[in-house]
Amino acid sequence: MALLDVDGLDAGYGDLQIVENVDLAVDAGEYVTIVGPNGAGKSTVMKSIFGLTTHMGGSITFSDEEISGYRPEDIITTGIGYVPQNGNIFPSMSVMENLEMGAYILDEVPQDRLDRIFNRFPILDERRGQTAGDLSGGQQQMLAMGRALMLDPDLLLLDEPSAGLAPDLVDDMFDRIDQINEAGTSILLVEQNAKEALRRCSRGYVLVQGQNRYVDEGDALLADEQVRQDFLGG
Amino acid sequence: MGVGNTGDNVSNLIDDTRDRLSSLSGQELFALLLLLGIAILLIDLVRRLTMGELALGRLWRYTWNGLVDSLYIALAAIGLSMTYSILRFANFSHGDLVTTGAFSGWAVAWVIGGWGMYGIGELVLFSPTPAGPTGGELGMDVLASPVAILVGLVAAALLTIGVALAIDRLVYKRMRDTGGIPLLIASVGVALALRYIIGVFWTVESHSATASAPIIEDFPDWMWWVPFDRVNLHELTLVLIAVGLIIGLHLLLQYTKLGKAMRAMADNKDLALITGIPTERVIFATWTIGAGLAGVAGYLIVLDRGQFSINIGWFLLLLIFAAVILGGIGSIYGALVGSLVIGLTINVSLVWIPADMNEIAAFTLMILILIIKPDGLLGGVETA
């Protein structure tokens, strides 16, 4: 049984349906990527898992629990963490306060997780008193991940973490995601940077026009002539 | 270092200055002119003081009055800024929450102060007939009736909170997702309705609520540094309570979980939602704190002025908005800074202009500052 199992998902915003009949699974410890052209509904699938869209059909189960129809504040308690692409920090609050907000639903801030996050992202430790909005783009992205890791999720949803980063930082970002995955957290990643994402992940989904097009191991998708021509620019 | 060298340095400096001036943007030039204007006024102030045209005591008096005014403006402005940053609308009924605090608080203070001596109706309505007592006869000053005035203060906060929460439940909550403009228009309606509901009970006439304020004229020796020869105890009470509440709010926002959640929600509402911050509870706290402070502001203004009518909050609203916008709307600390600028300007400007024109100075300064910094003094900083 997969950790996350999306089955025949229909979802969108209001009356507008964006994704249709999408199937997706993430096993415990797995690193899964969703790639596809702009407007394919990649982010919508991810937001649907987190209860941020209008659920129109299909089922979403996480750890054997049906979570479709749950609100985001319920979903975080099941063990899913979500890092949105934009607006993923509290800009006027300090780095430390941002992390504290990540653990808002707990009675107190778990010191061991905080230490682990500072170990993983030493720059956040150095800047813990600094206003989050003054951090660089890469540091803000680390802070956003750190915030989501405060609840020690079983599954981390990452929406285009490399977007807007300088090219030399992109590799570093992917390395960090690898490390989070190696530490036991399952990853579901939505990426524009399809080649790099497929190279790193264990399995990839290619989504086109709101529907599943290809599913395979990342390397296999990279090697697939059809996929290369259609989505990876040859 | 030779003379020629110095000459080079000077001409370099002149060239440099000319380059810098020509690269100034319009806004920077404007800021420079504003600073120049303020500098001229300061020089003139020193001149008046040294020439004896202006007594130092009077300048202190203006400054103190400015502080008093800015503190009650600030109490009201904080709430307005908070509802703006968390609920995303400009609440025009905020001034009438100030009025609500003034009437409800003083009605309670009167009932307690005149308990057993006069009928409750007479006390609650501040003596609608000439037969009733006056504030002076009830001894409504902080020395003669400290308990009545303190209970009145707490009642002003609690009753205003109650009214604000009821209005939120009846009106604003149903419109939460309609956007800022419908909410703004609704709040104008709420303002009028609230004010005239108060008017139905208390009439539109002016009331006099307090006894004249006790004055301390003989200071003990250790207070030699106080730059006044007399202190009005009602003003002092206002200052102490307002400063206490502002410090309390600061501690709440910076160091408590609720305060941080409020700042988080003001900062990024969507992210607050997905980190599990209970948004309705934060909205509840926002109304509670904002309305409580507004009610206290209304109550304290009456303590300071003695007289009031149902227009007290409405007339204040313009100054409150000026303070909030000047400081950067949505920023609580900006509201404090803005209130200080507005309060000091309307009082210290009395050195140059007559009293019935002093608000012009405050609004002119506000416009000038906004031309230079359109987001306000602490704009973009939001609640933190």
Coordinates of C-alpha atoms in Angstrom, one line a residue, chain B residues 159-307:
Chain B
L159 CA -18.8 46.8 26.1
T160 CA -17.0 48.1 23.0
I161 CA -15.6 44.6 22.4
G162 CA -19.1 43.2 22.7
V163 CA -20.5 45.7 20.2
A164 CA -17.7 45.1 17.7
L165 CA -18.0 41.3 17.9
A166 CA -21.8 41.6 17.5
I167 CA -21.3 43.8 14.4
D168 CA -18.7 41.4 13.0
R169 CA -21.1 38.5 13.5
L170 CA -24.1 40.4 12.0
V171 CA -22.4 42.2 9.1
Y172 CA -18.7 41.7 8.4
K173 CA -18.4 37.9 8.8
R174 CA -21.1 37.3 6.2
M175 CA -19.1 39.5 3.8
R176 CA -15.6 38.1 4.7
D177 CA -14.8 37.0 1.1
T178 CA -16.4 39.9 -0.8
G179 CA -13.3 42.1 -0.9
G180 CA -12.3 45.4 0.6
I181 CA -14.7 47.8 -1.1
P182 CA -18.0 46.3 -0.2
L183 CA -16.8 45.9 3.4
L184 CA -15.7 49.5 3.4
I185 CA -19.1 50.7 2.2
A186 CA -20.8 48.5 4.7
S187 CA -18.6 49.9 7.5
V188 CA -19.8 53.5 6.6
G189 CA -23.3 52.3 7.0
V190 CA -22.4 50.6 10.3
A191 CA -20.8 53.8 11.5
L192 CA -23.9 55.9 10.9
A193 CA -26.2 53.3 12.3
L194 CA -24.1 52.9 15.5
R195 CA -23.8 56.6 16.0
Y196 CA -27.5 57.3 15.7
I197 CA -28.5 54.3 17.8
I198 CA -26.4 55.9 20.5
G199 CA -28.1 59.2 19.6
V200 CA -31.5 57.7 20.2
F201 CA -30.7 57.1 23.8
W202 CA -28.3 59.9 24.6
T203 CA -29.6 62.6 22.2
V204 CA -27.2 64.5 19.9
E205 CA -26.5 67.1 22.6
S206 CA -23.2 67.5 24.3
H207 CA -22.7 65.9 27.7
S208 CA -20.4 66.8 30.5
A209 CA -19.2 63.7 32.3
T210 CA -16.4 64.5 34.6
A211 CA -15.6 66.8 37.5
S212 CA -12.8 69.2 36.7
A213 CA -9.5 67.5 36.8
P214 CA -7.4 67.5 40.0
I215 CA -4.2 69.5 39.5
I216 CA -0.9 68.9 41.3
E217 CA 1.0 72.1 41.7
D218 CA 3.5 71.4 44.5
F219 CA 6.0 68.8 43.4
P220 CA 8.2 67.0 45.8
D221 CA 11.9 67.9 45.5
W222 CA 12.9 64.7 43.6
M223 CA 10.7 65.8 40.7
W224 CA 12.8 68.8 40.0
W225 CA 13.3 67.6 36.4
V226 CA 9.6 67.9 35.5
P227 CA 9.4 70.8 33.0
F228 CA 5.9 71.8 34.2
D229 CA 4.8 73.8 37.2
R230 CA 1.4 72.0 37.3
V231 CA 0.2 68.6 36.2
N232 CA -3.3 67.7 35.3
L233 CA -4.0 64.3 36.9
H234 CA -6.6 63.3 34.2
E235 CA -4.0 63.9 31.5
L236 CA -1.5 62.0 33.5
T237 CA -3.9 59.1 33.9
L238 CA -4.5 59.0 30.2
V239 CA -0.8 59.0 29.4
L240 CA 0.0 56.2 31.9
I241 CA -2.9 53.9 30.8
A242 CA -2.2 54.5 27.1
V243 CA 1.5 53.9 27.4
G244 CA 0.8 50.8 29.5
L245 CA -1.6 49.4 27.0
I246 CA 0.8 50.1 24.1
I247 CA 3.6 48.3 25.9
G248 CA 1.3 45.4 26.7
L249 CA 0.3 45.1 23.1
H250 CA 3.9 45.2 22.0
L251 CA 4.7 42.4 24.3
L252 CA 1.7 40.4 23.2
L253 CA 2.6 40.8 19.5
Q254 CA 6.3 40.0 19.9
Y255 CA 6.3 37.3 22.6
T256 CA 3.1 35.4 22.7
K257 CA 1.8 32.7 20.4
L258 CA -1.4 34.6 19.7
G259 CA 0.5 37.8 18.9
K260 CA 2.8 35.9 16.5
A261 CA -0.2 34.3 14.9
M262 CA -1.7 37.7 14.4
R263 CA 1.4 39.0 12.8
A264 CA 1.7 35.9 10.6
M265 CA -1.9 36.4 9.4
A266 CA -1.3 40.0 8.7
D267 CA 1.8 39.1 6.8
N268 CA 0.6 36.2 4.7
K269 CA -2.9 35.0 5.2
D270 CA -2.7 32.0 2.8
L271 CA 0.4 30.7 4.4
A272 CA -1.1 31.3 7.9
L273 CA -4.0 29.1 6.8
I274 CA -1.8 26.2 5.7
T275 CA 0.4 26.3 8.8
G276 CA -2.8 25.6 10.8
I277 CA -3.2 29.0 12.4
P278 CA -6.9 29.2 13.3
T279 CA -7.8 32.2 11.3
E280 CA -11.3 32.9 12.8
R281 CA -9.7 32.8 16.2
V282 CA -7.2 35.4 15.1
I283 CA -9.9 37.5 13.7
F284 CA -11.8 37.3 17.0
A285 CA -8.6 38.4 18.8
T286 CA -8.1 41.2 16.3
W287 CA -11.6 42.6 17.0
T288 CA -11.2 42.1 20.7
I289 CA -7.9 44.0 20.9
G290 CA -8.8 46.7 18.3
A291 CA -12.2 47.4 19.7
G292 CA -11.0 47.3 23.3
L293 CA -8.3 49.9 22.6
A294 CA -10.8 52.0 20.7
G295 CA -13.3 51.9 23.6
V296 CA -10.5 52.8 26.0
A297 CA -9.5 55.7 23.7
G298 CA -13.0 57.1 23.7
Y299 CA -13.3 56.8 27.5
L300 CA -9.9 58.5 28.1
I301 CA -10.6 61.3 25.7
V302 CA -13.7 62.1 27.8
L303 CA -11.6 61.9 30.9
D304 CA -9.3 64.5 29.4
R305 CA -11.9 66.8 27.8
G306 CA -14.8 66.4 30.2
Q307 CA -17.3 67.1 27.4

